[in-house]
């Protein structure tokens, strides 16, 4: 089986350098290729590509900016492999990544898989705190952390595999972003394809974002979910409401606290205490543990507000998703 790595990049040559370096170090004997798609960048990474051109089989394309989903589709159309592995440019691969994926697919083939993410020791304290909030079973990040228990796993495109057959049948990613990952998964299910989590196929996901960018990211995640529920009501779950209910519950607990009824507020404090202890045990660092509380609060606040706003626009005001939230849609090339 010929694997093709599909990597869209936008103004991040330093990240591509780190990712390609890790790919060049892979412990894998069979042939594979790398396809890098420059998505309308103004800071090009062509010099980085040249740096690795003799170490790995690599193709490099430039296209007008149309978002990561369309860029991945572009790359898969150009790739030669039977199986595509889609990565974000801010990922780093462990040496046994491709061997792990190949072995898992040989043992139990699936047309679409997803893998979890971890943090490297070299990551900053904020990166590690955000990684904790995005992967811990104590937050909404359990799926990304590899704790998905249900049979219909929704892979995330920072670390996703897709067969050429499944790509051709589904036509790849849609133009919503974020949300293009579960959108593709659901369409694959409806076409009869299966998806699966390969827990051992993890990547190191740097997430080079500050608190403000993290808020914007999770807020968009929240906005995307009601749109997906609108498109695919069969797959809507009550658990998608959890961050919004958490947010409203916390605000209600503050009001009760002001009226000398502190017990609900103390429950929320206990939850954040558990977050602190869990992160401390995992990261062995009090600063990361404290920042994990901030990251979790931002995650619930941003996602919760975004979800309520989009739900109101889509389900109550009956607006079309593209009109209500144009910031979530790219125009296809």
mmCIF file of C-alpha atoms in Angstrom:
data_model
loop_
_atom_site.group_PDB
_atom_site.id
_atom_site.type_symbol
_atom_site.label_atom_id
_atom_site.label_comp_id
_atom_site.label_asym_id
_atom_site.label_seq_id
_atom_site.Cartn_x
_atom_site.Cartn_y
_atom_site.Cartn_z
ATOM 1 C CA UNK A 1 0.000 0.000 0.000
ATOM 2 C CA UNK A 2 1.385 3.391 -1.004
ATOM 3 C CA UNK A 3 0.779 6.086 1.598
ATOM 4 C CA UNK A 4 0.568 9.760 0.643
ATOM 5 C CA UNK A 5 0.929 12.398 3.354
ATOM 6 C CA UNK A 6 -1.354 15.348 2.557
ATOM 7 C CA UNK A 7 -0.264 18.577 4.285
ATOM 8 C CA UNK A 8 -1.872 21.970 3.660
ATOM 9 C CA UNK A 9 0.108 24.949 4.932
ATOM 10 C CA UNK A 10 -0.644 28.628 5.309
ATOM 11 C CA UNK A 11 2.206 31.021 6.209
ATOM 12 C CA UNK A 12 4.001 28.519 8.447
ATOM 13 C CA UNK A 13 7.336 27.451 6.929
ATOM 14 C CA UNK A 14 8.906 26.812 10.350
ATOM 15 C CA UNK A 15 6.186 24.299 11.195
ATOM 16 C CA UNK A 16 6.588 22.492 7.893
ATOM 17 C CA UNK A 17 10.311 22.258 8.582
ATOM 18 C CA UNK A 18 9.694 20.471 11.889
ATOM 19 C CA UNK A 19 7.037 18.190 10.422
ATOM 20 C CA UNK A 20 9.098 17.211 7.383
ATOM 21 C CA UNK A 21 12.105 16.586 9.614
ATOM 22 C CA UNK A 22 10.016 14.108 11.641
ATOM 23 C CA UNK A 23 8.712 12.460 8.459
ATOM 24 C CA UNK A 24 12.266 12.084 7.148
ATOM 25 C CA UNK A 25 13.145 10.266 10.403
ATOM 26 C CA UNK A 26 10.315 7.709 10.128
ATOM 27 C CA UNK A 27 11.208 4.083 10.771
ATOM 28 C CA UNK A 28 9.475 2.703 7.670
ATOM 29 C CA UNK A 29 11.081 0.717 4.869
ATOM 30 C CA UNK A 30 8.406 0.852 2.159
ATOM 31 C CA UNK A 31 7.856 3.738 -0.238
ATOM 32 C CA UNK A 32 5.670 6.718 0.667
ATOM 33 C CA UNK A 33 5.223 10.261 -0.617
ATOM 34 C CA UNK A 34 4.538 13.721 0.817
ATOM 35 C CA UNK A 35 2.274 16.284 -0.852
ATOM 36 C CA UNK A 36 2.473 19.842 0.499
ATOM 37 C CA UNK A 37 -0.163 22.355 -0.583
ATOM 38 C CA UNK A 38 0.596 26.061 -0.118
ATOM 39 C CA UNK A 39 -2.866 27.533 0.475
ATOM 40 C CA UNK A 40 -2.360 31.063 -0.845
ATOM 41 C CA UNK A 41 0.447 31.857 1.594
ATOM 42 C CA UNK A 42 2.364 35.115 1.514
ATOM 43 C CA UNK A 43 5.209 33.512 3.491
ATOM 44 C CA UNK A 44 6.297 30.661 1.274
ATOM 45 C CA UNK A 45 7.916 27.401 2.327
ATOM 46 C CA UNK A 46 9.508 26.462 -1.018
ATOM 47 C CA UNK A 47 13.008 26.707 0.451
ATOM 48 C CA UNK A 48 11.995 24.240 3.173
ATOM 49 C CA UNK A 49 10.648 21.844 0.545
ATOM 50 C CA UNK A 50 13.948 22.044 -1.355
ATOM 51 C CA UNK A 51 15.754 21.177 1.872
ATOM 52 C CA UNK A 52 14.021 17.769 2.010
ATOM 53 C CA UNK A 53 13.691 17.009 -1.699
ATOM 54 C CA UNK A 54 16.575 14.513 -1.638
ATOM 55 C CA UNK A 55 15.533 12.906 1.659
ATOM 56 C CA UNK A 56 11.884 12.088 0.928
ATOM 57 C CA UNK A 57 9.636 11.864 -2.131
ATOM 58 C CA UNK A 58 7.863 15.197 -1.987
ATOM 59 C CA UNK A 59 5.571 17.253 -4.233
ATOM 60 C CA UNK A 60 4.816 20.930 -3.684
ATOM 61 C CA UNK A 61 1.852 22.896 -5.043
ATOM 62 C CA UNK A 62 0.702 26.488 -4.712
ATOM 63 C CA UNK A 63 -2.978 27.435 -5.006
ATOM 64 C CA UNK A 64 -5.195 30.397 -4.128
ATOM 65 C CA UNK A 65 -6.425 30.505 -0.541
ATOM 66 C CA UNK A 66 -9.606 28.452 -0.173
ATOM 67 C CA UNK A 67 -9.214 26.852 3.234
ATOM 68 C CA UNK A 68 -7.720 23.627 4.585
ATOM 69 C CA UNK A 69 -10.534 21.321 3.438
ATOM 70 C CA UNK A 70 -10.317 22.342 -0.203
ATOM 71 C CA UNK A 71 -6.512 22.245 -0.023
ATOM 72 C CA UNK A 72 -6.613 18.681 1.282
ATOM 73 C CA UNK A 73 -8.928 17.725 -1.578
ATOM 74 C CA UNK A 74 -6.507 19.370 -4.016
ATOM 75 C CA UNK A 75 -3.611 17.400 -2.535
ATOM 76 C CA UNK A 76 -5.471 14.079 -2.669
ATOM 77 C CA UNK A 77 -6.302 14.710 -6.324
ATOM 78 C CA UNK A 78 -2.589 15.190 -7.054
ATOM 79 C CA UNK A 79 -1.326 12.334 -4.851
ATOM 80 C CA UNK A 80 -0.336 8.919 -6.197
ATOM 81 C CA UNK A 81 -1.095 6.820 -3.123
ATOM 82 C CA UNK A 82 -3.856 4.317 -2.436
ATOM 83 C CA UNK A 83 -4.217 5.713 1.101
ATOM 84 C CA UNK A 84 -3.953 9.338 2.199
ATOM 85 C CA UNK A 85 -2.726 10.486 5.607
ATOM 86 C CA UNK A 86 -3.854 14.030 6.327
ATOM 87 C CA UNK A 87 -1.856 16.107 8.800
ATOM 88 C CA UNK A 88 -1.929 19.667 10.094
ATOM 89 C CA UNK A 89 1.296 21.573 9.552
ATOM 90 C CA UNK A 90 1.772 22.040 13.324
ATOM 91 C CA UNK A 91 2.181 18.305 13.961
ATOM 92 C CA UNK A 92 5.307 16.245 14.613
ATOM 93 C CA UNK A 93 5.377 12.479 14.040
ATOM 94 C CA UNK A 94 6.972 9.856 16.282
ATOM 95 C CA UNK A 95 9.390 7.571 14.439
ATOM 96 C CA UNK A 96 7.075 4.554 14.462
ATOM 97 C CA UNK A 97 3.968 6.449 13.264
ATOM 98 C CA UNK A 98 3.725 5.063 9.736
ATOM 99 C CA UNK A 99 4.696 1.550 10.815
ATOM 100 C CA UNK A 100 1.929 1.704 13.437
ATOM 101 C CA UNK A 101 -0.659 2.848 10.891
ATOM 102 C CA UNK A 102 0.393 0.247 8.330
ATOM 103 C CA UNK A 103 0.261 -2.597 10.852
ATOM 104 C CA UNK A 104 -3.149 -1.521 12.168
ATOM 105 C CA UNK A 105 -4.634 -1.349 8.673
ATOM 106 C CA UNK A 106 -3.162 -4.720 7.686
ATOM 107 C CA UNK A 107 -4.696 -6.270 10.795
ATOM 108 C CA UNK A 108 -8.117 -4.610 10.459
ATOM 109 C CA UNK A 109 -8.528 -2.439 7.373
ATOM 110 C CA UNK A 110 -10.764 0.611 7.539
ATOM 111 C CA UNK A 111 -11.312 3.280 4.875
ATOM 112 C CA UNK A 112 -10.981 6.160 7.343
ATOM 113 C CA UNK A 113 -9.102 6.317 10.623
ATOM 114 C CA UNK A 114 -8.199 8.964 13.149
ATOM 115 C CA UNK A 115 -5.460 9.132 15.732
ATOM 116 C CA UNK A 116 -5.049 11.070 19.003
ATOM 117 C CA UNK A 117 -2.526 13.769 19.824
ATOM 118 C CA UNK A 118 0.015 14.259 22.584
ATOM 119 C CA UNK A 119 2.383 16.978 23.781
ATOM 120 C CA UNK A 120 6.156 16.905 23.509
ATOM 121 C CA UNK A 121 8.313 17.832 26.468
ATOM 122 C CA UNK A 122 9.629 20.794 24.471
ATOM 123 C CA UNK A 123 6.164 22.377 24.144
ATOM 124 C CA UNK A 124 5.474 25.586 26.079
ATOM 125 C CA UNK A 125 3.422 25.525 29.293
ATOM 126 C CA UNK A 126 0.466 27.106 27.487
ATOM 127 C CA UNK A 127 0.689 24.545 24.678
ATOM 128 C CA UNK A 128 0.705 21.737 27.244
ATOM 129 C CA UNK A 129 -2.239 23.266 29.113
ATOM 130 C CA UNK A 130 -4.265 23.625 25.912
ATOM 131 C CA UNK A 131 -3.304 20.077 24.942
ATOM 132 C CA UNK A 132 -4.610 18.888 28.305
ATOM 133 C CA UNK A 133 -7.962 20.653 27.889
ATOM 134 C CA UNK A 134 -8.297 19.403 24.299
ATOM 135 C CA UNK A 135 -7.551 15.757 25.159
ATOM 136 C CA UNK A 136 -8.648 15.107 28.750
ATOM 137 C CA UNK A 137 -11.681 12.907 29.435
ATOM 138 C CA UNK A 138 -12.631 15.503 32.080
ATOM 139 C CA UNK A 139 -13.396 18.085 29.379
ATOM 140 C CA UNK A 140 -14.938 18.023 25.905
ATOM 141 C CA UNK A 141 -11.590 16.861 24.551
ATOM 142 C CA UNK A 142 -11.962 13.166 25.272
ATOM 143 C CA UNK A 143 -12.357 12.161 21.639
ATOM 144 C CA UNK A 144 -9.155 13.904 20.609
ATOM 145 C CA UNK A 145 -7.348 12.230 23.482
ATOM 146 C CA UNK A 146 -8.281 8.769 22.269
ATOM 147 C CA UNK A 147 -11.029 7.963 24.777
ATOM 148 C CA UNK A 148 -13.791 7.512 22.178
ATOM 149 C CA UNK A 149 -15.819 4.408 23.076
ATOM 150 C CA UNK A 150 -18.560 4.326 20.441
ATOM 151 C CA UNK A 151 -18.275 2.428 17.166
ATOM 152 C CA UNK A 152 -18.756 5.506 14.977
ATOM 153 C CA UNK A 153 -15.585 7.468 15.644
ATOM 154 C CA UNK A 154 -15.250 10.866 13.964
ATOM 155 C CA UNK A 155 -11.582 11.342 12.969
ATOM 156 C CA UNK A 156 -10.050 14.812 13.128
ATOM 157 C CA UNK A 157 -8.041 16.063 10.173
ATOM 158 C CA UNK A 158 -4.944 17.029 12.150
ATOM 159 C CA UNK A 159 -4.298 13.249 12.119
ATOM 160 C CA UNK A 160 -6.578 11.379 9.723
ATOM 161 C CA UNK A 161 -6.317 8.599 7.166
ATOM 162 C CA UNK A 162 -8.589 8.216 4.143
ATOM 163 C CA UNK A 163 -8.508 5.596 1.401
ATOM 164 C CA UNK A 164 -8.513 6.703 -2.208
ATOM 165 C CA UNK A 165 -11.745 4.759 -2.685
ATOM 166 C CA UNK A 166 -13.467 6.642 0.139
ATOM 167 C CA UNK A 167 -12.178 9.980 -1.154
ATOM 168 C CA UNK A 168 -13.481 9.350 -4.653
ATOM 169 C CA UNK A 169 -16.876 8.247 -3.350
ATOM 170 C CA UNK A 170 -17.314 11.145 -0.916
ATOM 171 C CA UNK A 171 -15.473 13.839 -2.941
ATOM 172 C CA UNK A 172 -13.554 14.674 0.239
ATOM 173 C CA UNK A 173 -14.023 17.635 2.529
ATOM 174 C CA UNK A 174 -16.785 20.219 2.254
ATOM 175 C CA UNK A 175 -16.301 23.972 2.500
ATOM 176 C CA UNK A 176 -17.227 24.421 6.162
ATOM 177 C CA UNK A 177 -14.321 25.106 8.550
ATOM 178 C CA UNK A 178 -14.117 24.038 11.268
ATOM 179 C CA UNK A 179 -16.570 21.162 11.135
ATOM 180 C CA UNK A 180 -15.295 19.647 7.892
ATOM 181 C CA UNK A 181 -14.040 16.577 9.777
ATOM 182 C CA UNK A 182 -17.338 15.335 11.289
ATOM 183 C CA UNK A 183 -19.118 16.400 8.099
ATOM 184 C CA UNK A 184 -16.894 14.061 6.093
ATOM 185 C CA UNK A 185 -17.221 11.250 8.659
ATOM 186 C CA UNK A 186 -21.024 11.352 8.555
ATOM 187 C CA UNK A 187 -21.102 11.392 4.756
ATOM 188 C CA UNK A 188 -18.755 8.394 4.739
ATOM 189 C CA UNK A 189 -21.060 6.508 7.113
ATOM 190 C CA UNK A 190 -24.013 7.280 4.884
ATOM 191 C CA UNK A 191 -22.040 5.851 1.944
ATOM 192 C CA UNK A 192 -21.387 2.631 3.850
ATOM 193 C CA UNK A 193 -17.762 3.270 4.864
ATOM 194 C CA UNK A 194 -16.455 2.685 8.377
ATOM 195 C CA UNK A 195 -14.269 4.902 10.539
ATOM 196 C CA UNK A 196 -12.058 3.876 13.426
ATOM 197 C CA UNK A 197 -9.726 5.246 16.051
ATOM 198 C CA UNK A 198 -6.165 3.889 15.986
ATOM 199 C CA UNK A 199 -5.060 4.802 19.491
ATOM 200 C CA UNK A 200 -1.397 4.000 18.923
ATOM 201 C CA UNK A 201 -1.184 6.278 15.850
ATOM 202 C CA UNK A 202 -0.691 9.504 17.792
ATOM 203 C CA UNK A 203 1.005 12.703 16.704
ATOM 204 C CA UNK A 204 2.523 15.553 18.673
ATOM 205 C CA UNK A 205 0.241 18.514 17.998
ATOM 206 C CA UNK A 206 1.911 21.850 18.755
ATOM 207 C CA UNK A 207 -1.139 24.137 18.505
ATOM 208 C CA UNK A 208 0.846 27.359 18.197
ATOM 209 C CA UNK A 209 -1.888 29.552 19.589
ATOM 210 C CA UNK A 210 -2.289 32.001 22.465
ATOM 211 C CA UNK A 211 -5.338 32.360 24.694
ATOM 212 C CA UNK A 212 -7.118 34.720 22.266
ATOM 213 C CA UNK A 213 -6.589 32.431 19.281
ATOM 214 C CA UNK A 214 -7.646 29.439 21.365
ATOM 215 C CA UNK A 215 -10.900 31.197 22.229
ATOM 216 C CA UNK A 216 -11.556 31.988 18.554
ATOM 217 C CA UNK A 217 -10.871 28.369 17.636
ATOM 218 C CA UNK A 218 -13.192 26.765 20.195
ATOM 219 C CA UNK A 219 -15.853 29.428 19.565
ATOM 220 C CA UNK A 220 -15.910 28.369 15.901
ATOM 221 C CA UNK A 221 -16.091 24.725 16.965
ATOM 222 C CA UNK A 222 -19.201 25.619 18.954
ATOM 223 C CA UNK A 223 -20.772 27.460 16.012
ATOM 224 C CA UNK A 224 -20.116 24.575 13.634
ATOM 225 C CA UNK A 225 -21.854 21.907 15.698
ATOM 226 C CA UNK A 226 -25.478 23.201 15.373
ATOM 227 C CA UNK A 227 -24.911 23.533 11.630
ATOM 228 C CA UNK A 228 -23.881 19.866 11.493
ATOM 229 C CA UNK A 229 -26.901 18.964 13.648
ATOM 230 C CA UNK A 230 -29.069 20.852 11.161
ATOM 231 C CA UNK A 231 -27.572 18.972 8.215
ATOM 232 C CA UNK A 232 -27.519 15.577 9.942
ATOM 233 C CA UNK A 233 -30.201 15.494 12.691
ATOM 234 C CA UNK A 234 -29.808 11.725 13.006
ATOM 235 C CA UNK A 235 -26.387 12.233 14.569
ATOM 236 C CA UNK A 236 -27.252 15.101 16.938
ATOM 237 C CA UNK A 237 -26.555 14.323 20.593
ATOM 238 C CA UNK A 238 -27.579 15.953 23.854
ATOM 239 C CA UNK A 239 -23.930 15.861 24.937
ATOM 240 C CA UNK A 240 -23.201 18.609 22.390
ATOM 241 C CA UNK A 241 -25.107 20.938 24.723
ATOM 242 C CA UNK A 242 -22.801 20.212 27.652
ATOM 243 C CA UNK A 243 -20.420 23.216 27.339
ATOM 244 C CA UNK A 244 -23.363 25.632 27.019
ATOM 245 C CA UNK A 245 -25.154 24.075 29.997
ATOM 246 C CA UNK A 246 -21.902 24.172 31.953
ATOM 247 C CA UNK A 247 -21.520 27.877 31.171
ATOM 248 C CA UNK A 248 -25.097 28.759 32.138
ATOM 249 C CA UNK A 249 -24.848 26.585 35.234
ATOM 250 C CA UNK A 250 -21.727 28.396 36.362
ATOM 251 C CA UNK A 251 -23.336 31.802 35.859
ATOM 252 C CA UNK A 252 -26.386 30.614 37.798
ATOM 253 C CA UNK A 253 -24.132 29.367 40.612
ATOM 254 C CA UNK A 254 -22.544 32.835 40.871
ATOM 255 C CA UNK A 255 -26.000 34.397 41.214
ATOM 256 C CA UNK A 256 -26.939 31.901 43.912
ATOM 257 C CA UNK A 257 -23.637 32.586 45.662
ATOM 258 C CA UNK A 258 -24.527 36.294 45.824
ATOM 259 C CA UNK A 259 -27.743 35.315 47.589
ATOM 260 C CA UNK A 260 -25.900 33.255 50.216
ATOM 261 C CA UNK A 261 -26.515 29.915 48.461
ATOM 262 C CA UNK A 262 -22.943 28.815 47.689
ATOM 263 C CA UNK A 263 -23.253 25.041 47.246
ATOM 264 C CA UNK A 264 -23.575 24.924 43.457
ATOM 265 C CA UNK A 265 -20.699 27.391 43.113
ATOM 266 C CA UNK A 266 -18.547 25.181 45.342
ATOM 267 C CA UNK A 267 -19.376 22.240 43.050
ATOM 268 C CA UNK A 268 -17.885 24.116 40.112
ATOM 269 C CA UNK A 269 -14.842 25.034 42.202
ATOM 270 C CA UNK A 270 -14.433 21.346 43.043
ATOM 271 C CA UNK A 271 -14.552 20.484 39.330
ATOM 272 C CA UNK A 272 -11.792 22.978 38.538
ATOM 273 C CA UNK A 273 -9.865 21.561 41.481
ATOM 274 C CA UNK A 274 -10.084 18.124 39.866
ATOM 275 C CA UNK A 275 -8.824 19.652 36.607
ATOM 276 C CA UNK A 276 -5.843 21.103 38.497
ATOM 277 C CA UNK A 277 -4.981 17.816 40.210
ATOM 278 C CA UNK A 278 -5.418 15.739 37.046
ATOM 279 C CA UNK A 279 -3.189 18.074 35.017
ATOM 280 C CA UNK A 280 -0.638 18.177 37.831
ATOM 281 C CA UNK A 281 -0.446 14.375 37.915
ATOM 282 C CA UNK A 282 -0.096 14.238 34.130
ATOM 283 C CA UNK A 283 2.332 17.109 33.585
ATOM 284 C CA UNK A 284 4.152 17.272 36.938
ATOM 285 C CA UNK A 285 4.076 21.079 36.771
ATOM 286 C CA UNK A 286 1.974 23.455 38.900
ATOM 287 C CA UNK A 287 2.045 26.236 36.284
ATOM 288 C CA UNK A 288 0.683 23.903 33.607
ATOM 289 C CA UNK A 289 -1.935 22.666 36.076
ATOM 290 C CA UNK A 290 -3.054 26.246 36.776
ATOM 291 C CA UNK A 291 -3.068 27.107 33.084
ATOM 292 C CA UNK A 292 -5.140 23.968 32.462
ATOM 293 C CA UNK A 293 -7.916 25.558 34.512
ATOM 294 C CA UNK A 294 -7.734 28.660 32.298
ATOM 295 C CA UNK A 295 -7.705 26.556 29.133
ATOM 296 C CA UNK A 296 -10.706 24.518 30.291
ATOM 297 C CA UNK A 297 -12.637 27.666 31.214
ATOM 298 C CA UNK A 298 -11.903 29.207 27.798
ATOM 299 C CA UNK A 299 -12.888 25.955 26.095
ATOM 300 C CA UNK A 300 -16.291 25.804 27.797
ATOM 301 C CA UNK A 301 -16.932 29.537 27.502
ATOM 302 C CA UNK A 302 -15.933 29.834 23.840
ATOM 303 C CA UNK A 303 -17.593 26.633 22.653
ATOM 304 C CA UNK A 304 -20.695 27.197 24.772
ATOM 305 C CA UNK A 305 -21.304 30.723 23.483
ATOM 306 C CA UNK A 306 -20.638 29.710 19.895
ATOM 307 C CA UNK A 307 -23.038 26.781 20.136
ATOM 308 C CA UNK A 308 -25.879 28.889 21.564
ATOM 309 C CA UNK A 309 -25.378 31.642 18.984
ATOM 310 C CA UNK A 310 -25.434 29.248 16.036
ATOM 311 C CA UNK A 311 -28.327 27.225 17.482
ATOM 312 C CA UNK A 312 -30.355 30.423 17.853
ATOM 313 C CA UNK A 313 -29.601 31.500 14.291
ATOM 314 C CA UNK A 314 -30.164 28.118 12.663
ATOM 315 C CA UNK A 315 -32.983 26.525 14.659
ATOM 316 C CA UNK A 316 -34.882 29.480 16.158
ATOM 317 C CA UNK A 317 -34.386 32.240 13.591
ATOM 318 C CA UNK A 318 -34.333 29.724 10.711
ATOM 319 C CA UNK A 319 -31.362 31.351 8.960
ATOM 320 C CA UNK A 320 -29.316 29.532 6.351
ATOM 321 C CA UNK A 321 -25.910 28.491 7.792
ATOM 322 C CA UNK A 322 -23.874 30.236 5.083
ATOM 323 C CA UNK A 323 -25.779 33.494 5.676
ATOM 324 C CA UNK A 324 -25.834 33.299 9.462
ATOM 325 C CA UNK A 325 -22.167 32.345 9.818
ATOM 326 C CA UNK A 326 -20.188 33.170 6.674
ATOM 327 C CA UNK A 327 -16.975 33.098 8.737
ATOM 328 C CA UNK A 328 -17.268 29.284 8.779
ATOM 329 C CA UNK A 329 -17.379 28.795 5.018
ATOM 330 C CA UNK A 330 -14.698 28.948 2.347
ATOM 331 C CA UNK A 331 -15.405 29.273 -1.331
ATOM 332 C CA UNK A 332 -14.194 26.229 -3.254
ATOM 333 C CA UNK A 333 -11.689 26.682 -6.061
#
